[in-house]
Coordinates of C-alpha atoms in Angstrom, one line a residue:
Chain A
X1 CA 24.7 0.3 26.7
X2 CA 26.4 1.0 23.3
X3 CA 29.7 2.7 23.3
X4 CA 28.9 5.6 20.9
X5 CA 32.3 5.5 19.2
X6 CA 32.3 1.8 18.6
X7 CA 28.6 2.0 17.5
X8 CA 29.6 4.6 14.9
X9 CA 32.1 2.0 13.5
X10 CA 29.3 -0.6 13.1
X11 CA 28.2 0.4 9.6
X12 CA 31.6 0.7 7.9
X13 CA 33.0 -2.3 9.8
X14 CA 29.9 -4.4 9.0
X15 CA 30.1 -3.5 5.3
X16 CA 33.8 -4.2 5.2
X17 CA 33.3 -7.7 6.8
X18 CA 30.9 -8.5 3.9
X19 CA 33.1 -7.0 1.3
X20 CA 30.6 -4.3 0.4
X21 CA 31.8 -0.9 -0.8
X22 CA 30.0 2.3 0.0
X23 CA 30.5 6.0 -0.8
X24 CA 30.1 8.8 1.6
X25 CA 26.5 9.5 0.7
X26 CA 25.6 5.9 1.1
X27 CA 27.3 5.8 4.4
X28 CA 25.4 8.9 5.5
X29 CA 22.1 7.2 4.5
X30 CA 23.1 4.1 6.4
X31 CA 24.1 6.1 9.4
X32 CA 20.7 7.8 9.5
X33 CA 19.0 4.4 9.0
X34 CA 20.9 3.0 11.9
X35 CA 20.0 5.9 14.1
X36 CA 16.4 5.4 13.2
X37 CA 16.2 1.6 13.4
X38 CA 18.6 0.6 16.2
X39 CA 16.7 1.8 19.3
X40 CA 13.6 -0.1 18.3
X41 CA 15.6 -3.1 17.2
X42 CA 17.2 -3.2 20.7
X43 CA 13.6 -3.0 22.1
X44 CA 12.6 -5.9 19.9
X45 CA 15.6 -8.0 20.9
X46 CA 14.6 -7.3 24.6
X47 CA 11.0 -8.5 24.0
X48 CA 10.4 -11.8 25.8
X49 CA 8.7 -14.1 23.2
X50 CA 9.6 -17.3 25.0
X51 CA 5.9 -18.0 25.7
X52 CA 5.0 -17.7 22.0
X53 CA 4.5 -21.1 20.6
X54 CA 5.8 -21.2 17.0
X55 CA 3.4 -21.8 14.2
X56 CA 4.8 -24.9 12.5
X57 CA 2.4 -24.8 9.5
X58 CA 1.9 -21.0 9.3
X59 CA -0.7 -20.0 6.7
X60 CA -1.0 -16.2 6.6
X61 CA -4.3 -16.4 4.8
X62 CA -5.8 -17.9 7.9
X63 CA -5.8 -17.4 11.7
X64 CA -3.2 -19.3 13.6
X65 CA -4.0 -22.8 14.8
X66 CA -4.7 -22.6 18.5
X67 CA -2.0 -24.3 20.6
Chain B
X1 CA -19.6 14.6 -18.7
X2 CA -17.2 12.0 -20.2
X3 CA -17.8 8.4 -19.6
X4 CA -14.3 8.4 -18.1
X5 CA -15.8 10.3 -15.1
X6 CA -18.2 7.4 -14.4
X7 CA -17.3 5.0 -11.7
X8 CA -15.6 1.8 -12.7
X9 CA -18.9 -0.1 -12.4
X10 CA -20.6 2.7 -14.2
X11 CA -18.2 2.4 -17.1
X12 CA -18.6 -1.4 -17.1
X13 CA -22.5 -1.1 -17.0
X14 CA -22.6 1.6 -19.7
X15 CA -20.5 -0.6 -22.1
X16 CA -22.5 -3.7 -21.3
X17 CA -25.7 -1.7 -22.1
X18 CA -24.3 -0.5 -25.3
X19 CA -24.4 3.1 -24.2
X20 CA -20.7 3.6 -24.4
X21 CA -18.4 2.4 -27.2
X22 CA -15.3 0.8 -25.5
X23 CA -13.1 1.8 -28.4
X24 CA -14.1 5.4 -27.9
X25 CA -13.6 5.1 -24.2
X26 CA -10.1 3.8 -24.7
X27 CA -9.3 6.7 -27.0
X28 CA -10.7 9.1 -24.5
X29 CA -8.6 7.6 -21.8
X30 CA -5.4 7.8 -23.9
X31 CA -6.2 11.4 -24.8
X32 CA -6.9 12.3 -21.2
X33 CA -3.6 10.7 -20.1
X34 CA -1.8 12.8 -22.7
X35 CA -3.5 16.0 -21.6
X36 CA -3.7 15.6 -17.8
X37 CA -0.8 13.2 -16.9
X38 CA 2.1 15.7 -17.3
X39 CA 0.8 17.5 -14.1
X40 CA 0.8 14.3 -12.0
X41 CA 3.3 11.9 -13.7
X42 CA 1.0 9.0 -12.7
X43 CA 1.3 7.0 -15.9
X44 CA 4.8 6.3 -17.0
X45 CA 4.0 4.3 -20.2
X46 CA 1.1 3.8 -22.5
X47 CA 1.0 1.3 -25.4
X48 CA -2.1 2.2 -27.5
X49 CA -1.7 -0.7 -29.9
X50 CA -1.4 -3.3 -27.1
X51 CA -4.4 -1.7 -25.4
X52 CA -6.4 -1.9 -28.7
X53 CA -5.3 -5.6 -29.1
X54 CA -6.5 -6.3 -25.5
X55 CA -9.9 -4.6 -26.3
X56 CA -10.3 -6.5 -29.6
X57 CA -9.7 -9.8 -27.8
X58 CA -11.6 -8.9 -24.6
X59 CA -14.1 -11.5 -23.4
X60 CA -17.5 -10.4 -22.1
X61 CA -16.3 -10.3 -18.5
X62 CA -17.3 -8.0 -15.6
X63 CA -14.8 -5.3 -16.8
X64 CA -15.4 -5.7 -20.5
X65 CA -13.8 -2.8 -22.3
X66 CA -13.0 -0.8 -19.1
X67 CA -9.6 0.9 -19.1
X68 CA -7.4 0.4 -16.1
X69 CA -3.8 1.1 -15.0
X70 CA -1.4 -1.4 -13.5
X71 CA 1.5 -0.6 -11.2
X72 CA 5.1 -0.9 -12.5
X73 CA 5.5 -3.9 -10.3
X74 CA 3.9 -6.5 -12.6
X75 CA 5.2 -7.9 -15.8
X76 CA 3.0 -7.6 -18.9
X77 CA 3.5 -9.8 -22.0
X78 CA 5.1 -6.9 -23.8
X79 CA 6.9 -5.2 -20.9
X80 CA 8.9 -6.2 -17.9
X81 CA 8.4 -4.3 -14.7
X82 CA 11.0 -1.7 -13.6
X83 CA 9.9 -1.4 -10.0
X84 CA 10.2 2.4 -10.2
X85 CA 14.0 2.0 -10.4
X86 CA 16.9 2.4 -12.8
X87 CA 18.0 -1.2 -11.9
X88 CA 16.4 -4.1 -10.2
X89 CA 18.2 -6.8 -8.2
X90 CA 16.1 -9.5 -9.7
X91 CA 16.2 -10.7 -13.2
X92 CA 12.9 -9.8 -14.8
X93 CA 11.3 -10.2 -18.3
X94 CA 8.0 -9.6 -19.9
X95 CA 5.3 -12.2 -19.1
X96 CA 1.8 -12.9 -18.0
X97 CA 1.5 -11.9 -14.3
X98 CA -1.4 -13.1 -12.3
X99 CA -3.0 -9.6 -12.2
X100 CA -2.5 -9.3 -15.9
X101 CA -4.3 -12.6 -16.6
X102 CA -7.1 -11.7 -14.2
X103 CA -7.7 -8.3 -15.8
X104 CA -7.5 -9.8 -19.3
X105 CA -9.9 -12.6 -18.4
X106 CA -12.3 -10.0 -16.9
X107 CA -12.3 -8.1 -20.2
X108 CA -10.4 -5.1 -18.9
X109 CA -8.1 -3.1 -21.0
X110 CA -4.7 -2.1 -19.6
X111 CA -4.2 1.4 -20.8
X112 CA -0.9 2.3 -19.0
X113 CA 1.7 1.5 -16.4
X114 CA 1.5 3.4 -13.1
X115 CA 4.5 5.1 -11.5
X116 CA 5.8 3.9 -8.1
X117 CA 8.2 4.7 -5.4
X118 CA 11.7 3.4 -6.2
X119 CA 12.0 -0.3 -5.4
X120 CA 8.7 -0.1 -3.5
X121 CA 10.7 1.2 -0.6
X122 CA 8.8 4.3 0.5
X123 CA 5.4 5.5 1.7
X124 CA 5.6 8.9 -0.1
X125 CA 6.2 8.3 -3.8
X126 CA 8.7 11.1 -3.9
X127 CA 11.5 8.9 -5.4
X128 CA 11.2 7.2 -8.8
X129 CA 13.3 6.6 -11.8
X130 CA 10.5 8.3 -13.8
X131 CA 10.5 11.3 -11.4
X132 CA 7.9 11.5 -8.6
X133 CA 4.2 11.0 -9.2
X134 CA 2.3 14.1 -7.9
X135 CA -0.8 14.3 -5.8
X136 CA -3.7 15.5 -7.8
X137 CA -5.0 17.4 -4.7
X138 CA -1.8 19.5 -4.6
X139 CA 0.9 18.6 -7.1
X140 CA 3.6 19.8 -4.7
X141 CA 2.5 17.1 -2.2
X142 CA 3.4 13.4 -2.1
X143 CA 0.9 11.1 -3.7
X144 CA 1.8 8.3 -1.3
X145 CA 3.8 5.1 -2.0
X146 CA 4.7 2.8 -3.1
X147 CA 1.6 2.6 -5.5
X148 CA 1.9 6.3 -6.2
X149 CA 1.0 6.2 -9.9
X150 CA -2.0 4.0 -9.6
X151 CA -3.4 6.3 -6.9
X152 CA -2.6 9.5 -8.7
X153 CA -4.1 8.1 -11.9
X154 CA -7.4 7.3 -10.3
X155 CA -7.5 10.5 -8.3
X156 CA -6.9 12.5 -11.5
X157 CA -9.6 10.5 -13.1
X158 CA -7.3 9.2 -15.9
X159 CA -8.9 5.8 -15.2
X160 CA -11.5 4.6 -12.6
X161 CA -9.5 1.7 -11.3
X162 CA -5.9 0.6 -10.9
X163 CA -4.0 -2.4 -9.5
X164 CA -1.3 -1.8 -6.9
X165 CA 0.7 -3.9 -4.5
X166 CA 1.0 -3.6 -0.7
X167 CA 4.0 -5.0 1.1
X168 CA 4.0 -2.5 4.0
X169 CA 1.0 -0.3 3.4
X170 CA 1.8 0.5 -0.3
X171 CA -1.9 0.5 -1.4
X172 CA -3.3 2.1 1.7
X173 CA -0.8 5.0 2.0
X174 CA -1.4 6.4 -1.6
X175 CA -5.2 5.7 -1.3
X176 CA -5.2 7.8 1.9
X177 CA -3.1 10.7 0.5
X178 CA -5.1 10.8 -2.8
X179 CA -8.6 10.5 -1.3
X180 CA -9.3 7.0 -2.7
X181 CA -10.5 3.6 -1.3
X182 CA -7.7 1.0 -1.3
X183 CA -8.0 -2.6 -0.3
X184 CA -5.1 -4.6 1.0
X185 CA -6.7 -8.1 0.8
X186 CA -6.1 -11.1 3.0
X187 CA -2.7 -12.6 2.2
X188 CA -2.9 -14.9 -0.8
X189 CA -6.4 -13.9 -1.8
X190 CA -5.5 -12.0 -4.9
X191 CA -3.0 -13.1 -7.6
X192 CA 0.7 -12.7 -7.1
X193 CA 2.0 -14.9 -9.9
X194 CA 4.8 -13.3 -11.9
X195 CA 5.8 -10.8 -9.2
X196 CA 9.6 -10.9 -8.9
X197 CA 9.3 -11.4 -5.1
X198 CA 6.4 -13.8 -5.0
X199 CA 8.6 -16.7 -4.0
X200 CA 10.2 -14.8 -1.1
X201 CA 7.7 -12.4 0.2
X202 CA 5.3 -13.1 3.0
X203 CA 3.9 -9.5 3.2
X204 CA 3.1 -8.4 -0.4
X205 CA -0.3 -8.7 -2.0
X206 CA -2.0 -7.2 -5.1
X207 CA -5.1 -5.1 -4.7
X208 CA -7.3 -2.4 -6.1
X209 CA -7.3 1.4 -5.8
X210 CA -10.6 3.0 -6.8
X211 CA -12.7 6.0 -5.9
X212 CA -15.1 4.0 -3.7
X213 CA -15.6 0.7 -2.1
X214 CA -18.1 -0.7 -4.7
X215 CA -15.5 -0.1 -7.4
X216 CA -12.8 -1.8 -5.2
X217 CA -15.2 -4.7 -4.8
X218 CA -15.6 -5.0 -8.6
X219 CA -11.9 -4.8 -9.3
X220 CA -11.0 -7.1 -6.4
X221 CA -13.6 -9.6 -7.7
X222 CA -12.1 -9.4 -11.2
X223 CA -8.6 -10.1 -9.7
X224 CA -9.9 -12.9 -7.6
X225 CA -11.9 -14.4 -10.4
X226 CA -14.9 -14.7 -8.1
X227 CA -17.3 -12.2 -6.7
X228 CA -16.7 -10.6 -3.3
X229 CA -20.3 -10.6 -2.3
X230 CA -21.9 -7.5 -0.7
X231 CA -24.0 -7.6 2.5
X232 CA -25.5 -5.1 4.9
X233 CA -23.2 -4.8 8.0
X234 CA -25.6 -4.7 10.9
X235 CA -24.6 -4.2 14.5
X236 CA -21.0 -3.7 13.5
X237 CA -18.7 -4.1 16.5
X238 CA -15.9 -1.5 16.0
X239 CA -12.7 -1.8 18.0
X240 CA -10.5 1.2 18.7
X241 CA -7.1 1.1 20.3
X242 CA -5.6 3.8 22.5
X243 CA -2.1 3.9 21.2
X244 CA 0.2 6.0 19.0
X245 CA -1.7 4.8 15.9
X246 CA -4.8 6.6 17.1
X247 CA -3.4 9.2 19.4
X248 CA -0.1 10.5 18.0
X249 CA -1.9 11.9 14.9
X250 CA -2.6 15.4 13.6
X251 CA -5.6 16.9 15.4
X252 CA -7.6 17.3 12.2
X253 CA -7.0 13.6 11.3
X254 CA -8.0 12.5 14.8
X255 CA -11.2 14.5 14.7
X256 CA -12.2 13.3 11.3
X257 CA -11.5 9.7 12.1
X258 CA -13.3 9.8 15.4
X259 CA -16.3 11.3 13.6
X260 CA -16.2 8.6 10.9
X261 CA -16.0 5.9 13.5
X262 CA -19.1 7.3 15.2
X263 CA -20.9 7.7 11.9
X264 CA -20.1 4.1 11.0
X265 CA -21.4 2.9 14.4
X266 CA -24.6 4.9 14.0
X267 CA -25.1 3.7 10.3
X268 CA -24.8 0.1 11.2
X269 CA -26.5 0.2 14.6
X270 CA -23.3 -1.0 16.1
X271 CA -21.0 -0.5 19.0
X272 CA -17.6 0.9 19.6
X273 CA -15.3 -1.0 21.9
X274 CA -11.9 0.1 23.2
X275 CA -9.6 -3.0 22.9
X276 CA -6.1 -3.9 24.0
X277 CA -3.6 -4.5 21.3
X278 CA -0.1 -4.1 22.7
X279 CA 3.3 -3.8 21.0
X280 CA 2.0 -2.2 17.8
X281 CA 5.2 -0.3 17.3
X282 CA 7.2 -3.5 17.6
X283 CA 4.8 -5.1 15.2
X284 CA 5.5 -2.3 12.7
X285 CA 9.2 -2.8 13.1
X286 CA 8.8 -6.5 12.7
X287 CA 7.0 -5.9 9.4
X288 CA 9.7 -3.6 8.1
X289 CA 12.4 -6.1 9.1
X290 CA 10.6 -9.1 7.5
X291 CA 9.9 -7.1 4.3
X292 CA 13.5 -5.9 4.1
X293 CA 15.2 -9.2 4.7
X294 CA 12.9 -11.1 2.4
X295 CA 13.7 -8.5 -0.3
X296 CA 17.4 -9.5 -0.2
X297 CA 16.9 -13.2 0.1
X298 CA 18.8 -13.9 -3.1
X299 CA 21.4 -11.2 -3.0
X300 CA 25.1 -11.8 -3.1
X301 CA 26.9 -9.0 -1.2
X302 CA 29.2 -8.5 -4.1
X303 CA 26.2 -7.8 -6.3
X304 CA 25.7 -4.7 -4.2
X305 CA 29.1 -3.4 -5.3
X306 CA 27.7 -3.3 -8.9
X307 CA 24.6 -1.2 -8.2
X308 CA 23.8 1.3 -10.9
X309 CA 24.7 4.9 -10.1
X310 CA 21.3 5.7 -11.6
X311 CA 19.7 4.3 -8.4
X312 CA 19.1 7.0 -5.8
X313 CA 21.7 7.3 -3.1
X314 CA 18.9 6.5 -0.6
X315 CA 18.1 3.3 -2.4
X316 CA 21.7 2.3 -2.7
X317 CA 22.4 3.0 1.0
X318 CA 19.3 1.2 2.2
X319 CA 19.9 -1.9 0.1
X320 CA 23.3 -2.2 1.6
X321 CA 22.1 -1.4 5.1
X322 CA 19.7 -4.4 4.8
X323 CA 22.7 -6.7 4.9
X324 CA 23.6 -5.4 8.4
X325 CA 20.3 -6.2 10.0
X326 CA 20.8 -8.6 12.9
X327 CA 19.7 -12.1 12.2
X328 CA 18.4 -12.4 15.8
X329 CA 16.1 -9.4 15.2
X330 CA 14.7 -11.1 12.1
X331 CA 14.0 -14.2 14.0
X332 CA 12.4 -12.2 16.8
X333 CA 10.3 -10.4 14.1
X334 CA 8.8 -13.7 13.0
X335 CA 8.0 -14.5 16.6
X336 CA 6.3 -11.1 16.9
X337 CA 4.3 -12.1 13.9
X338 CA 3.0 -15.2 15.6
X339 CA 2.4 -13.2 18.8
X340 CA 0.3 -10.6 17.0
X341 CA -1.6 -13.2 15.0
X342 CA -2.7 -14.7 18.3
X343 CA -3.6 -11.3 19.8
X344 CA -5.7 -10.6 16.7
X345 CA -7.6 -13.8 17.1
X346 CA -8.5 -12.7 20.6
X347 CA -9.3 -9.1 19.4
X348 CA -11.6 -10.4 16.6
X349 CA -13.6 -12.4 19.1
X350 CA -14.5 -9.0 20.7
X351 CA -15.0 -6.9 17.6
X352 CA -15.7 -7.2 13.8
X353 CA -13.3 -4.5 12.6
X354 CA -10.5 -2.5 14.1
X355 CA -10.3 1.2 13.2
X356 CA -7.6 3.8 13.3
X357 CA -6.3 6.5 10.9
X358 CA -4.6 5.1 7.8
X359 CA -1.8 7.8 8.1
X360 CA -1.3 10.2 10.9
X361 CA -1.2 13.4 8.8
X362 CA -2.2 14.6 5.4
X363 CA 0.2 14.3 2.4
X364 CA 3.5 16.0 3.1
X365 CA 5.4 18.2 0.6
X366 CA 7.3 16.2 -2.1
X367 CA 10.5 18.2 -1.4
X368 CA 10.4 17.5 2.4
X369 CA 8.2 14.5 3.4
X370 CA 8.0 15.2 7.1
X371 CA 4.9 15.3 9.2
X372 CA 4.1 17.3 12.3
X373 CA 2.6 15.1 15.1
X374 CA 1.9 15.7 18.8
X375 CA 5.1 13.8 19.5
X376 CA 7.2 16.0 17.2
X377 CA 8.4 16.1 13.6
X378 CA 8.8 12.6 12.0
X379 CA 9.6 11.4 8.5
X380 CA 6.4 10.4 6.8
X381 CA 7.8 6.8 6.3
X382 CA 8.5 6.3 10.0
X383 CA 5.1 7.7 11.0
X384 CA 3.1 5.9 8.4
X385 CA 4.4 2.4 9.0
X386 CA 3.1 2.4 12.6
X387 CA -0.5 2.0 11.5
X388 CA 0.0 -0.1 8.4
X389 CA 2.4 -2.8 9.2
X390 CA 0.1 -5.0 11.3
X391 CA -2.0 -6.2 8.3
X392 CA 1.0 -7.1 6.3
X393 CA 2.7 -8.8 9.3
X394 CA -0.3 -11.0 10.2
X395 CA -2.0 -11.5 6.8
X396 CA -5.3 -9.8 7.7
X397 CA -7.2 -7.6 5.2
X398 CA -7.4 -3.9 5.6
X399 CA -9.1 -1.0 3.7
X400 CA -8.4 2.7 3.6
X401 CA -11.5 4.9 3.3
X402 CA -11.5 8.7 2.7
X403 CA -13.3 10.5 5.6
X404 CA -12.4 14.2 5.3
X405 CA -10.3 17.0 4.1
X406 CA -7.8 19.2 5.9
X407 CA -5.9 22.0 4.3
X408 CA -7.5 20.8 1.0
X409 CA -5.9 17.4 1.4
X410 CA -7.6 14.0 2.1
X411 CA -7.9 12.3 5.5
X412 CA -8.4 8.5 5.7
X413 CA -9.6 5.9 8.1
X414 CA -8.3 2.4 8.1
X415 CA -10.5 -0.6 8.9
X416 CA -9.0 -4.0 9.5
X417 CA -10.8 -7.4 9.8
X418 CA -10.1 -11.0 10.5
X419 CA -8.6 -13.2 7.8
X420 CA -10.9 -13.8 4.9
X421 CA -13.3 -11.1 5.9
X422 CA -12.4 -8.7 3.0
X423 CA -16.1 -8.6 2.0
X424 CA -17.0 -7.3 5.5
X425 CA -14.4 -4.5 5.1
X426 CA -16.0 -3.4 1.8
X427 CA -19.4 -3.6 3.4
X428 CA -18.3 -1.4 6.2
X429 CA -16.6 1.0 3.8
X430 CA -19.9 1.3 1.8
X431 CA -21.8 1.9 5.0
X432 CA -19.5 4.6 6.0
X433 CA -19.9 6.2 2.5
X434 CA -23.7 6.2 3.0
X435 CA -23.3 7.6 6.5
X436 CA -21.6 10.7 5.1
X437 CA -23.7 10.9 1.9
X438 CA -20.7 9.8 -0.2
X439 CA -19.3 13.3 0.3
X440 CA -15.6 12.2 0.5
X441 CA -15.6 9.5 -2.2
X442 CA -17.2 11.9 -4.6
X443 CA -14.9 14.8 -3.8
X444 CA -12.7 15.7 -6.8
X445 CA -9.2 17.1 -6.6
X446 CA -8.7 20.5 -8.2
X447 CA -6.9 19.0 -11.2
X448 CA -9.9 16.9 -12.1
X449 CA -12.4 19.5 -11.2
X450 CA -10.9 22.1 -13.6
X451 CA -11.2 20.0 -16.7
X452 CA -14.7 18.7 -15.8
X453 CA -15.8 22.4 -15.5
X454 CA -14.1 23.3 -18.7
X455 CA -15.7 20.4 -20.5

């Protein structure tokens, strides 16, 4: 479970670590984006894809090769 | 009636038969853009001399002399794309893009550049360096994005066909909001050369937006350089999914799409099957993640400190936010891509097409692009991506077809098929048009009706 206070630091701290500046409006946009994206990103990270065999020669114009 | 009000194929046939002078048609198109475009801001630049040069040099191809619009996402020999933005992160310059070459070789005449959502990053079209394009059905409503201008141009009957691009639904959203047919082809089927993200992107394709499926077939064939042959879809097996893409939609949208699916089944003598396709919301997220990280593949973080203040704060904030996306989530997104591709193989053994609403609600207001759904109020972007991402994620083709009106605004059904079955989608779309007596593909927005009546 995220600590809400530390999670709020994520955007400015992450930007600072990359040396990226941001004004207040940009930070507000990023805060809204984080609120929107983070719950499903956590769901995605929790999805078990260990049984999914990678496509070594992926060609998106065709169906995948059957394992 | 002006020849401009003919279908794309009607214009091509009339020119070929000598019934319409293409030079006069070009002049009519330019005059109509000047007269009608201020209300919709669909076309952001015309270049009459360049268009006349194209016409003078036009070969006797399938679109000889037919005026078309191309999205501000493709370079032209006399103009670099601006991507709807005050500044692009990629270096771009004028040149011959793949779609430009295909249109030129088919004899088409590019009459203008279509507006688009800033940096291609939105489903509404309400942000653009040129100001938003407006929906011809209601100019206070979103036209859809990111191919907002191409859609508004065709819906306002400035031209009969336009070329857009679709990285996460960007042809299908505006087609749906503007009452058009829009084809997102199989990945790699239509030309991408010259696109500034062609080397990085595994989601973006070029494709047509037209009034109906036959015109989309003609324009897609011109882009492909080979005909997408028509056939009668008999015994069509239609798959439906009971998920948020079908169920968390406005009641009028649900009703119109269910009626359309039944009409398509009856028209083709087919069957409707309920199929399992799990994790669609994660698939949509995976699409967004992949599109976003691929879009910053060549970006130095310091470059983001030099963004133009002319970019919208939303664009600046979202560009910087992309740098914070977890790498592990991106890797997982690519795994979800493979997972969904395998699931689609299984699904397309059961059915020929999968159908659900293109967008869950009609076009929202430009000033506040929110949609009311059974689950609550959502931003249009977050609601729209749920149904559109799968085709971009997996590479399959998809078409959006108009199937009704609610509050005077178009409703659309999306059909998806297996890789390479673009022709089947257009066959099914034409069957659906016949099933409803072409009522929705021939419906004109008020803006186009008024002038037709006056003329």
